[in-house]
């Protein structure tokens, strides 16, 4: 098992040799996550990865594994800091061409790669795809800013918006 993270790898050779990679990748090596403000260069957070290349019974190359990372996002409900532990399972069938991708019968995602795989970009893509569109704290952990009820500010009953129409009709 390799612990040094290679930015580029020959996926076909890796699959033939059933290569396994595991370790941590510092956020400073993930520039797109920093660019989007999802990670800080000096935050000390790191992406944990476990990647396994191999071939299935039919000889089809695959890349499997798990990515884990703790990200600081903005809660869309209260607009405060939200720390989210992300887990991104990987299950990719590797093919060399679009035409080969059409022939693959698999429950996993098909990934077209020629000769060299940019592993760091793939990992960044998978993390970005795992981030929820509208991140928010669990129910009850925060509340949206501003008035929370329809109650009148003086504590009385709220005015019925149709009461004005009833008064006009009565004239």
N, CA and C atoms as an extended XYZ file, in Angstrom:
513
Properties=species:S:1:pos:R:3:atomname:S:1:resname:S:1:resid:I:1 pbc="F F F"
N         0.845       -1.176        0.000 N   UNK     1
C         0.000        0.000        0.000 CA  UNK     1
C         0.887        1.235        0.000 C   UNK     1
N         0.612        2.148       -0.933 N   UNK     2
C         1.371        3.392       -1.016 CA  UNK     2
C         0.764        4.448       -0.109 C   UNK     2
N         1.624        5.212        0.562 N   UNK     3
C         1.134        6.307        1.395 CA  UNK     3
C         1.500        7.659        0.806 C   UNK     3
N         2.463        7.710       -0.131 N   UNK     4
C         2.772        8.951       -0.842 CA  UNK     4
C         1.718        9.156       -1.909 C   UNK     4
N         1.130       10.339       -1.928 N   UNK     5
C         0.052       10.594       -2.869 CA  UNK     5
C         0.613       11.056       -4.209 C   UNK     5
N         0.374       10.294       -5.280 N   UNK     6
C         0.812       10.733       -6.611 CA  UNK     6
C        -0.274       11.598       -7.252 C   UNK     6
N         0.095       12.761       -7.762 N   UNK     7
C        -0.892       13.610       -8.434 CA  UNK     7
C        -1.387       12.967       -9.725 C   UNK     7
N        -0.496       12.273      -10.416 N   UNK     8
C        -0.846       11.612      -11.675 CA  UNK     8
C        -0.474       10.140      -11.576 C   UNK     8
N        -1.306        9.307      -12.204 N   UNK     9
C        -1.062        7.868      -12.126 CA  UNK     9
C        -1.538        7.204      -13.412 C   UNK     9
N        -0.894        6.123      -13.774 N   UNK    10
C        -1.342        5.304      -14.899 CA  UNK    10
C        -2.392        4.336      -14.338 C   UNK    10
N        -3.680        4.585      -14.596 N   UNK    11
C        -4.724        3.767      -13.974 CA  UNK    11
C        -4.717        2.320      -14.446 C   UNK    11
N        -4.251        2.087      -15.668 N   UNK    12
C        -4.262        0.734      -16.216 CA  UNK    12
C        -3.196       -0.118      -15.548 C   UNK    12
N        -2.034        0.439      -15.336 N   UNK    13
C        -0.975       -0.284      -14.632 CA  UNK    13
C        -1.377       -0.473      -13.167 C   UNK    13
N        -1.968        0.568      -12.581 N   UNK    14
C        -2.405        0.474      -11.184 CA  UNK    14
C        -3.453       -0.625      -11.018 C   UNK    14
N        -4.393       -0.722      -11.971 N   UNK    15
C        -5.430       -1.761      -11.898 CA  UNK    15
C        -4.825       -3.145      -12.089 C   UNK    15
N        -3.884       -3.269      -13.014 N   UNK    16
C        -3.228       -4.568      -13.241 CA  UNK    16
C        -2.485       -5.059      -12.005 C   UNK    16
N        -1.935       -4.124      -11.229 N   UNK    17
C        -1.164       -4.483      -10.036 CA  UNK    17
C        -1.986       -4.388       -8.747 C   UNK    17
N        -3.299       -4.141       -8.875 N   UNK    18
C        -4.191       -4.008       -7.705 CA  UNK    18
C        -3.599       -3.039       -6.678 C   UNK    18
N        -3.236       -1.869       -7.151 N   UNK    19
C        -2.603       -0.855       -6.316 CA  UNK    19
C        -3.592       -0.279       -5.312 C   UNK    19
N        -3.150       -0.121       -4.081 N   UNK    20
C        -3.959        0.505       -3.032 CA  UNK    20
C        -3.190        1.704       -2.489 C   UNK    20
N        -3.907        2.802       -2.303 N   UNK    21
C        -3.332        4.033       -1.759 CA  UNK    21
C        -4.144        4.435       -0.543 C   UNK    21
N        -3.468        4.888        0.494 N   UNK    22
C        -4.175        5.368        1.681 CA  UNK    22
C        -3.318        6.412        2.364 C   UNK    22
N        -3.978        7.375        2.985 N   UNK    23
C        -3.248        8.402        3.712 CA  UNK    23
C        -4.054        9.669        3.835 C   UNK    23
N        -3.338       10.763        4.069 N   UNK    24
C        -3.959       12.076        4.195 CA  UNK    24
C        -3.334       13.027        3.199 C   UNK    24
N        -4.170       13.896        2.654 N   UNK    25
C        -3.731       14.902        1.703 CA  UNK    25
C        -4.024       16.264        2.319 C   UNK    25
N        -2.992       17.074        2.599 N   UNK    26
C        -3.232       18.386        3.214 CA  UNK    26
C        -4.060       19.282        2.301 C   UNK    26
N        -4.854       20.156        2.898 N   UNK    27
C        -5.723       21.029        2.108 CA  UNK    27
C        -4.932       21.958        1.199 C   UNK    27
N        -3.692       22.269        1.531 N   UNK    28
C        -2.892       23.142        0.664 CA  UNK    28
C        -2.649       22.503       -0.703 C   UNK    28
N        -2.859       21.187       -0.815 N   UNK    29
C        -2.696       20.492       -2.093 CA  UNK    29
C        -4.019       20.369       -2.849 C   UNK    29
N        -5.073       21.015       -2.321 N   UNK    30
C        -6.398       20.981       -2.957 CA  UNK    30
C        -6.824       22.410       -3.292 C   UNK    30
N        -6.231       23.013       -4.315 N   UNK    31
C        -6.443       24.437       -4.579 CA  UNK    31
C        -7.886       24.822       -4.910 C   UNK    31
N        -8.644       23.947       -5.537 N   UNK    32
C       -10.029       24.327       -5.866 CA  UNK    32
C       -10.894       24.427       -4.621 C   UNK    32
N       -10.648       23.592       -3.627 N   UNK    33
C       -11.406       23.701       -2.379 CA  UNK    33
C       -11.052       24.997       -1.663 C   UNK    33
N        -9.789       25.401       -1.731 N   UNK    34
C        -9.368       26.671       -1.136 CA  UNK    34
C        -9.986       27.822       -1.917 C   UNK    34
N        -9.960       27.735       -3.242 N   UNK    35
C       -10.504       28.780       -4.110 CA  UNK    35
C       -11.992       29.022       -3.832 C   UNK    35
N       -12.745       27.964       -3.588 N   UNK    36
C       -14.177       28.091       -3.308 CA  UNK    36
C       -14.449       28.455       -1.856 C   UNK    36
N       -13.401       28.592       -1.062 N   UNK    37
C       -13.570       28.960        0.340 CA  UNK    37
C       -14.040       27.819        1.211 C   UNK    37
N       -13.896       26.597        0.748 N   UNK    38
C       -14.362       25.440        1.504 CA  UNK    38
C       -13.308       24.912        2.461 C   UNK    38
N       -12.078       25.300        2.245 N   UNK    39
C       -10.978       24.866        3.107 CA  UNK    39
C        -9.951       25.990        3.137 C   UNK    39
N        -9.254       26.085        4.238 N   UNK    40
C        -8.203       27.092        4.364 CA  UNK    40
C        -6.853       26.405        4.265 C   UNK    40
N        -5.905       27.111        3.661 N   UNK    41
C        -4.573       26.536        3.491 CA  UNK    41
C        -3.935       26.183        4.819 C   UNK    41
N        -4.189       26.997        5.826 N   UNK    42
C        -3.523       26.818        7.116 CA  UNK    42
C        -4.447       26.256        8.191 C   UNK    42
N        -5.581       25.688        7.787 N   UNK    43
C        -6.559       25.207        8.773 CA  UNK    43
C        -6.105       23.938        9.477 C   UNK    43
N        -5.162       23.245        8.898 N   UNK    44
C        -4.709       22.003        9.509 CA  UNK    44
C        -5.596       20.817        9.177 C   UNK    44
N        -6.678       21.055        8.474 N   UNK    45
C        -7.560       19.962        8.063 CA  UNK    45
C        -6.911       19.223        6.895 C   UNK    45
N        -7.219       17.963        6.770 N   UNK    46
C        -6.668       17.169        5.674 CA  UNK    46
C        -7.735       16.219        5.158 C   UNK    46
N        -7.608       15.879        3.902 N   UNK    47
C        -8.496       14.904        3.296 CA  UNK    47
C        -7.899       13.523        3.549 C   UNK    47
N        -8.712       12.631        4.068 N   UNK    48
C        -8.277       11.249        4.264 CA  UNK    48
C        -8.771       10.443        3.065 C   UNK    48
N        -7.888        9.654        2.508 N   UNK    49
C        -8.271        8.888        1.326 CA  UNK    49
C        -7.852        7.431        1.465 C   UNK    49
N        -8.654        6.591        0.824 N   UNK    50
C        -8.343        5.178        0.646 CA  UNK    50
C        -8.798        4.845       -0.772 C   UNK    50
N        -7.857        4.537       -1.629 N   UNK    51
C        -8.147        4.260       -3.036 CA  UNK    51
C        -7.646        2.870       -3.393 C   UNK    51
N        -8.450        2.145       -4.142 N   UNK    52
C        -8.095        0.782       -4.540 CA  UNK    52
C        -8.358        0.605       -6.029 C   UNK    52
N        -7.306        0.334       -6.752 N   UNK    53
C        -7.419        0.013       -8.168 CA  UNK    53
C        -7.461       -1.501       -8.300 C   UNK    53
N        -8.152       -1.972       -9.324 N   UNK    54
C        -8.197       -3.410       -9.542 CA  UNK    54
C        -8.966       -3.749      -10.798 C   UNK    54
N        -9.143       -5.035      -11.016 N   UNK    55
C        -9.924       -5.541      -12.147 CA  UNK    55
C       -10.954       -6.529      -11.610 C   UNK    55
N       -12.182       -6.439      -12.123 N   UNK    56
C       -13.220       -7.372      -11.679 CA  UNK    56
C       -13.087       -8.701      -12.425 C   UNK    56
N       -14.059       -9.596      -12.217 N   UNK    57
C       -14.016      -10.929      -12.821 CA  UNK    57
C       -13.996      -10.877      -14.344 C   UNK    57
N       -14.629       -9.850      -14.901 N   UNK    58
C       -14.689       -9.720      -16.359 CA  UNK    58
C       -13.454       -9.016      -16.923 C   UNK    58
N       -12.513       -8.648      -16.061 N   UNK    59
C       -11.309       -7.965      -16.517 CA  UNK    59
C       -11.468       -6.467      -16.663 C   UNK    59
N       -12.590       -5.936      -16.175 N   UNK    60
C       -12.858       -4.503      -16.265 CA  UNK    60
C       -12.123       -3.768      -15.144 C   UNK    60
N       -11.346       -2.746      -15.505 N   UNK    61
C       -10.600       -1.966      -14.509 CA  UNK    61
C       -11.560       -1.092      -13.708 C   UNK    61
N       -11.263       -0.921      -12.430 N   UNK    62
C       -12.094       -0.074      -11.580 CA  UNK    62
C       -11.226        0.676      -10.576 C   UNK    62
N       -11.827        1.721      -10.025 N   UNK    63
C       -11.230        2.487       -8.935 CA  UNK    63
C       -12.292        2.608       -7.856 C   UNK    63
N       -11.995        2.091       -6.688 N   UNK    64
C       -12.921        2.160       -5.564 CA  UNK    64
C       -12.234        2.786       -4.370 C   UNK    64
N       -13.018        3.078       -3.360 N   UNK    65
C       -12.425        3.615       -2.144 CA  UNK    65
C       -13.342        4.576       -1.429 C   UNK    65
N       -12.736        5.376       -0.548 N   UNK    66
C       -13.494        6.317        0.273 CA  UNK    66
C       -12.660        7.572        0.496 C   UNK    66
N       -13.340        8.718        0.436 N   UNK    67
C       -12.725       10.005        0.744 CA  UNK    67
C       -13.459       10.586        1.939 C   UNK    67
N       -12.702       11.136        2.887 N   UNK    68
C       -13.302       11.766        4.069 CA  UNK    68
C       -12.642       13.112        4.295 C   UNK    68
N       -13.469       14.112        4.617 N   UNK    69
C       -12.929       15.441        4.866 CA  UNK    69
C       -13.901       16.236        5.717 C   UNK    69
N       -13.349       17.078        6.557 N   UNK    70
C       -14.146       17.990        7.375 CA  UNK    70
C       -14.045       19.373        6.744 C   UNK    70
N       -15.209       19.926        6.349 N   UNK    71
C       -15.254       21.224        5.680 CA  UNK    71
C       -16.029       22.234        6.502 C   UNK    71
N       -15.637       23.480        6.374 N   UNK    72
C       -16.358       24.575        7.019 CA  UNK    72
C       -17.209       25.254        5.952 C   UNK    72
N       -18.521       25.168        6.101 N   UNK    73
C       -19.464       25.757        5.158 CA  UNK    73
C       -20.277       26.831        5.869 C   UNK    73
N       -21.180       27.466        5.155 N   UNK    74
C       -22.086       28.453        5.737 CA  UNK    74
C       -23.480       27.850        5.756 C   UNK    74
N       -24.073       27.792        6.941 N   UNK    75
C       -25.437       27.281        7.079 CA  UNK    75
C       -26.377       28.220        6.326 C   UNK    75
N       -27.201       27.683        5.458 N   UNK    76
C       -28.109       28.498        4.663 CA  UNK    76
C       -29.358       28.911        5.435 C   UNK    76
N       -29.505       28.405        6.649 N   UNK    77
C       -30.631       28.789        7.485 CA  UNK    77
C       -30.257       29.957        8.401 C   UNK    77
N       -29.142       29.833        9.120 N   UNK    78
C       -28.768       30.861       10.100 CA  UNK    78
C       -27.577       31.705        9.652 C   UNK    78
N       -26.949       31.339        8.544 N   UNK    79
C       -25.801       32.048        7.978 CA  UNK    79
C       -24.589       32.044        8.895 C   UNK    79
N       -24.497       31.034        9.728 N   UNK    80
C       -23.333       30.882       10.602 CA  UNK    80
C       -22.479       29.723       10.109 C   UNK    80
N       -21.324       29.596       10.726 N   UNK    81
C       -20.374       28.538       10.390 CA  UNK    81
C       -20.986       27.158       10.637 C   UNK    81
N       -20.746       26.257        9.707 N   UNK    82
C       -21.241       24.886        9.812 CA  UNK    82
C       -20.100       23.940        9.455 C   UNK    82
N       -19.685       23.139       10.417 N   UNK    83
C       -18.647       22.137       10.153 CA  UNK    83
C       -19.337       20.856        9.736 C   UNK    83
N       -18.939       20.355        8.584 N   UNK    84
C       -19.588       19.187        8.008 CA  UNK    84
C       -18.548       18.109        7.725 C   UNK    84
N       -18.809       16.904        8.213 N   UNK    85
C       -17.944       15.761        7.931 CA  UNK    85
C       -18.475       15.071        6.680 C   UNK    85
N       -17.712       15.156        5.609 N   UNK    86
C       -18.131       14.567        4.335 CA  UNK    86
C       -17.483       13.209        4.128 C   UNK    86
N       -18.246       12.304        3.576 N   UNK    87
C       -17.734       11.003        3.149 CA  UNK    87
C       -18.169       10.801        1.706 C   UNK    87
N       -17.205       10.549        0.856 N   UNK    88
C       -17.500       10.345       -0.559 CA  UNK    88
C       -17.007        8.963       -0.976 C   UNK    88
N       -17.915        8.004       -1.111 N   UNK    89
C       -17.489        6.690       -1.595 CA  UNK    89
C       -17.168        6.767       -3.089 C   UNK    89
N       -16.156        6.053       -3.487 N   UNK    90
C       -15.764        6.002       -4.895 CA  UNK    90
C       -16.085        4.624       -5.456 C   UNK    90
N       -16.673        4.597       -6.616 N   UNK    91
C       -16.933        3.352       -7.324 CA  UNK    91
C       -16.969        3.656       -8.809 C   UNK    91
N       -15.815        3.669       -9.441 N   UNK    92
C       -15.708        4.050      -10.844 CA  UNK    92
C       -15.224        2.871      -11.688 C   UNK    92
N       -15.896        2.646      -12.793 N   UNK    93
C       -15.432        1.688      -13.793 CA  UNK    93
C       -14.605        2.496      -14.785 C   UNK    93
N       -13.381        2.070      -15.030 N   UNK    94
C       -12.468        2.805      -15.906 CA  UNK    94
C       -12.515        2.255      -17.327 C   UNK    94
N       -12.693        3.157      -18.290 N   UNK    95
C       -12.679        2.778      -19.705 CA  UNK    95
C       -11.791        3.760      -20.461 C   UNK    95
N       -11.356        3.340      -21.654 N   UNK    96
C       -10.433        4.170      -22.434 CA  UNK    96
C       -11.129        5.104      -23.420 C   UNK    96
N       -12.404        4.867      -23.743 N   UNK    97
C       -13.072        5.696      -24.753 CA  UNK    97
C       -14.564        5.808      -24.464 C   UNK    97
N       -15.175        6.796      -25.109 N   UNK    98
C       -16.624        6.989      -24.983 CA  UNK    98
C       -17.383        5.783      -25.536 C   UNK    98
N       -16.901        5.223      -26.633 N   UNK    99
C       -17.588        4.068      -27.221 CA  UNK    99
C       -17.524        2.867      -26.276 C   UNK    99
N       -16.400        2.700      -25.586 N   UNK   100
C       -16.293        1.613      -24.606 CA  UNK   100
C       -17.216        1.875      -23.419 C   UNK   100
N       -17.416        3.136      -23.088 N   UNK   101
C       -18.295        3.489      -21.968 CA  UNK   101
C       -19.738        3.084      -22.256 C   UNK   101
N       -20.145        3.185      -23.514 N   UNK   102
C       -21.514        2.825      -23.887 CA  UNK   102
C       -21.772        1.330      -23.760 C   UNK   102
N       -20.722        0.537      -23.845 N   UNK   103
C       -20.867       -0.917      -23.795 CA  UNK   103
C       -20.831       -1.485      -22.382 C   UNK   103
N       -20.396       -0.685      -21.426 N   UNK   104
C       -20.245       -1.178      -20.052 CA  UNK   104
C       -21.610       -1.334      -19.401 C   UNK   104
N       -21.825       -2.486      -18.806 N   UNK   105
C       -23.052       -2.757      -18.056 CA  UNK   105
C       -22.657       -2.854      -16.585 C   UNK   105
N       -22.795       -1.760      -15.875 N   UNK   106
C       -22.376       -1.731      -14.480 CA  UNK   106
C       -23.279       -0.802      -13.694 C   UNK   106
N       -23.392       -1.086      -12.406 N   UNK   107
C       -24.166       -0.213      -11.530 CA  UNK   107
C       -23.333        0.992      -11.097 C   UNK   107
N       -22.027        0.950      -11.351 N   UNK   108
C       -21.130        2.032      -10.962 CA  UNK   108
C       -20.979        3.044      -12.091 C   UNK   108
N       -20.516        4.218      -11.718 N   UNK   109
C       -20.281        5.275      -12.688 CA  UNK   109
C       -19.111        4.889      -13.596 C   UNK   109
N       -19.265        5.189      -14.874 N   UNK   110
C       -18.212        4.900      -15.846 CA  UNK   110
C       -17.375        6.163      -16.020 C   UNK   110
N       -16.061        5.995      -15.971 N   UNK   111
C       -15.135        7.122      -16.055 CA  UNK   111
C       -14.164        6.881      -17.202 C   UNK   111
N       -14.167        7.808      -18.172 N   UNK   112
C       -13.296        7.682      -19.337 CA  UNK   112
C       -11.949        8.318      -19.010 C   UNK   112
N       -10.885        7.545      -19.162 N   UNK   113
C        -9.525        8.046      -18.927 CA  UNK   113
C        -8.615        7.435      -19.988 C   UNK   113
N        -7.782        8.274      -20.572 N   UNK   114
C        -6.891        7.797      -21.642 CA  UNK   114
C        -5.701        7.046      -21.054 C   UNK   114
N        -4.600        7.748      -20.845 N   UNK   115
C        -3.384        7.088      -20.383 CA  UNK   115
C        -3.010        7.454      -18.955 C   UNK   115
N        -3.217        8.704      -18.592 N   UNK   116
C        -2.811        9.190      -17.278 CA  UNK   116
C        -4.031        9.785      -16.579 C   UNK   116
N        -4.186        9.462      -15.315 N   UNK   117
C        -5.300        9.958      -14.508 CA  UNK   117
C        -4.779       11.022      -13.552 C   UNK   117
N        -5.400       12.209      -13.603 N   UNK   118
C        -5.077       13.283      -12.664 CA  UNK   118
C        -5.852       12.992      -11.382 C   UNK   118
N        -5.209       12.309      -10.477 N   UNK   119
C        -5.860       11.806       -9.270 CA  UNK   119
C        -6.328       12.928       -8.348 C   UNK   119
N        -5.528       13.971       -8.218 N   UNK   120
C        -5.892       15.079       -7.327 CA  UNK   120
C        -7.150       15.785       -7.841 C   UNK   120
N        -7.232       16.027       -9.146 N   UNK   121
C        -8.418       16.665       -9.717 CA  UNK   121
C        -9.645       15.777       -9.540 C   UNK   121
N        -9.485       14.483       -9.744 N   UNK   122
C       -10.595       13.548       -9.541 CA  UNK   122
C       -11.097       13.613       -8.101 C   UNK   122
N       -10.188       13.646       -7.153 N   UNK   123
C       -10.571       13.709       -5.739 CA  UNK   123
C       -11.284       15.018       -5.431 C   UNK   123
N       -10.762       16.132       -5.957 N   UNK   124
C       -11.436       17.418       -5.750 CA  UNK   124
C       -12.841       17.393       -6.347 C   UNK   124
N       -12.986       16.824       -7.539 N   UNK   125
C       -14.306       16.715       -8.171 CA  UNK   125
C       -15.273       15.930       -7.286 C   UNK   125
N       -14.823       14.805       -6.771 N   UNK   126
C       -15.694       13.959       -5.947 CA  UNK   126
C       -16.109       14.671       -4.660 C   UNK   126
N       -15.199       15.398       -4.035 N   UNK   127
C       -15.547       16.155       -2.824 CA  UNK   127
C       -16.545       17.255       -3.167 C   UNK   127
N       -16.298       17.995       -4.253 N   UNK   128
C       -17.212       19.071       -4.651 CA  UNK   128
C       -18.607       18.534       -4.967 C   UNK   128
N       -18.686       17.343       -5.554 N   UNK   129
C       -19.991       16.754       -5.865 CA  UNK   129
C       -20.721       16.257       -4.622 C   UNK   129
N       -19.988       16.013       -3.555 N   UNK   130
C       -20.586       15.498       -2.321 CA  UNK   130
C       -21.159       16.614       -1.451 C   UNK   130
N       -20.695       17.833       -1.645 N   UNK   131
C       -21.143       18.953       -0.815 CA  UNK   131
C       -22.628       19.205       -1.075 C   UNK   131
N       -23.437       19.307       -0.027 N   UNK   132
C       -24.863       19.574       -0.238 CA  UNK   132
C       -25.085       20.943       -0.884 C   UNK   132
N       -26.118       21.050       -1.704 N   UNK   133
C       -26.434       22.310       -2.378 CA  UNK   133
C       -26.805       23.402       -1.386 C   UNK   133
N       -27.531       23.029       -0.344 N   UNK   134
C       -27.960       23.981        0.672 CA  UNK   134
C       -27.580       23.442        2.041 C   UNK   134
N       -26.319       23.605        2.424 N   UNK   135
C       -25.898       23.072        3.724 CA  UNK   135
C       -26.589       23.804        4.862 C   UNK   135
N       -27.004       23.050        5.872 N   UNK   136
C       -27.635       23.677        7.036 CA  UNK   136
C       -27.485       22.756        8.236 C   UNK   136
N       -27.552       23.385        9.404 N   UNK   137
C       -27.494       22.624       10.642 CA  UNK   137
C       -28.699       21.683       10.715 C   UNK   137
N       -28.602       20.683       11.555 N   UNK   138
C       -29.732       19.783       11.776 CA  UNK   138
C       -30.883       20.575       12.395 C   UNK   138
N       -32.104       20.108       12.196 N   UNK   139
C       -33.276       20.792       12.753 CA  UNK   139
C       -33.108       20.990       14.245 C   UNK   139
N       -33.411       22.194       14.699 N   UNK   140
C       -33.334       22.506       16.119 CA  UNK   140
C       -31.976       23.014       16.571 C   UNK   140
N       -30.957       22.930       15.726 N   UNK   141
C       -29.626       23.401       16.116 CA  UNK   141
C       -29.414       24.873       15.806 C   UNK   141
N       -30.249       25.452       14.969 N   UNK   142
C       -30.121       26.871       14.654 CA  UNK   142
C       -31.486       27.388       14.214 C   UNK   142
N       -31.569       28.684       14.079 N   UNK   143
C       -32.801       29.265       13.565 CA  UNK   143
C       -32.451       30.405       12.625 C   UNK   143
N       -33.333       30.657       11.714 N   UNK   144
C       -33.097       31.717       10.744 CA  UNK   144
C       -33.154       33.067       11.440 C   UNK   144
N       -32.359       34.034       10.993 N   UNK   145
C       -32.421       35.358       11.593 CA  UNK   145
C       -33.739       36.038       11.254 C   UNK   145
N       -34.188       36.942       12.115 N   UNK   146
C       -35.405       37.701       11.857 CA  UNK   146
C       -36.588       37.156       12.624 C   UNK   146
N       -37.765       37.745       12.388 N   UNK   147
C       -38.968       37.323       13.110 CA  UNK   147
C       -39.295       35.863       12.829 C   UNK   147
N       -39.695       35.172       13.879 N   UNK   148
C       -39.944       33.741       13.758 CA  UNK   148
C       -41.425       33.378       13.799 C   UNK   148
N       -42.276       34.295       14.156 N   UNK   149
C       -43.696       33.962       14.261 CA  UNK   149
C       -44.524       34.996       13.526 C   UNK   149
N       -45.797       34.706       13.397 N   UNK   150
C       -46.729       35.648       12.791 CA  UNK   150
C       -47.425       36.491       13.843 C   UNK   150
N       -47.005       36.361       15.091 N   UNK   151
C       -47.651       37.103       16.172 CA  UNK   151
C       -47.404       38.597       16.001 C   UNK   151
N       -48.350       39.379       16.466 N   UNK   152
C       -48.210       40.831       16.415 CA  UNK   152
C       -47.099       41.260       17.367 C   UNK   152
N       -46.375       42.335       17.044 N   UNK   153
C       -45.248       42.745       17.870 CA  UNK   153
C       -45.655       43.144       19.286 C   UNK   153
N       -46.890       43.562       19.514 N   UNK   154
C       -47.328       43.971       20.848 CA  UNK   154
C       -47.893       42.810       21.652 C   UNK   154
N       -47.865       41.615       21.079 N   UNK   155
C       -48.309       40.428       21.797 CA  UNK   155
C       -49.767       40.090       21.562 C   UNK   155
N       -50.502       40.928       20.836 N   UNK   156
C       -51.906       40.652       20.546 CA  UNK   156
C       -52.037       39.684       19.386 C   UNK   156
N       -53.258       39.560       18.915 N   UNK   157
C       -53.486       38.687       17.766 CA  UNK   157
C       -53.031       39.383       16.493 C   UNK   157
N       -52.488       38.630       15.548 N   UNK   158
C       -52.097       39.264       14.291 CA  UNK   158
C       -53.339       39.725       13.534 C   UNK   158
N       -53.197       40.815       12.816 N   UNK   159
C       -54.328       41.352       12.073 CA  UNK   159
C       -54.567       40.498       10.836 C   UNK   159
N       -55.824       40.213       10.592 N   UNK   160
C       -56.210       39.460        9.412 CA  UNK   160
C       -56.042       40.373        8.199 C   UNK   160
N       -55.306       39.964        7.187 N   UNK   161
C       -55.099       40.831        6.030 CA  UNK   161
C       -56.392       41.120        5.264 C   UNK   161
N       -57.413       40.297        5.457 N   UNK   162
C       -58.679       40.516        4.758 CA  UNK   162
C       -59.649       41.363        5.575 C   UNK   162
N       -59.260       41.755        6.774 N   UNK   163
C       -60.126       42.586        7.610 CA  UNK   163
C       -60.378       43.931        6.942 C   UNK   163
N       -59.397       44.469        6.245 N   UNK   164
C       -59.563       45.742        5.542 CA  UNK   164
C       -60.639       45.599        4.478 C   UNK   164
N       -60.659       44.495        3.777 N   UNK   165
C       -61.685       44.270        2.749 CA  UNK   165
C       -63.076       44.189        3.375 C   UNK   165
N       -63.172       43.543        4.527 N   UNK   166
C       -64.466       43.432        5.205 CA  UNK   166
C       -64.966       44.812        5.615 C   UNK   166
N       -64.064       45.667        6.090 N   UNK   167
C       -64.471       47.030        6.473 CA  UNK   167
C       -64.903       47.828        5.250 C   UNK   167
N       -64.210       47.687        4.134 N   UNK   168
C       -64.581       48.409        2.917 CA  UNK   168
C       -65.924       47.924        2.384 C   UNK   168
N       -66.174       46.653        2.500 N   UNK   169
C       -67.423       46.082        2.009 CA  UNK   169
C       -68.598       46.565        2.858 C   UNK   169
N       -68.332       46.791        4.138 N   UNK   170
C       -69.385       47.231        5.045 CA  UNK   170
C       -69.784       48.678        4.843 C   UNK   170
N       -69.071       49.449        4.096 N   UNK   171
C       -69.380       50.876        3.885 CA  UNK   171
C       -70.495       51.072        2.941 C   UNK   171
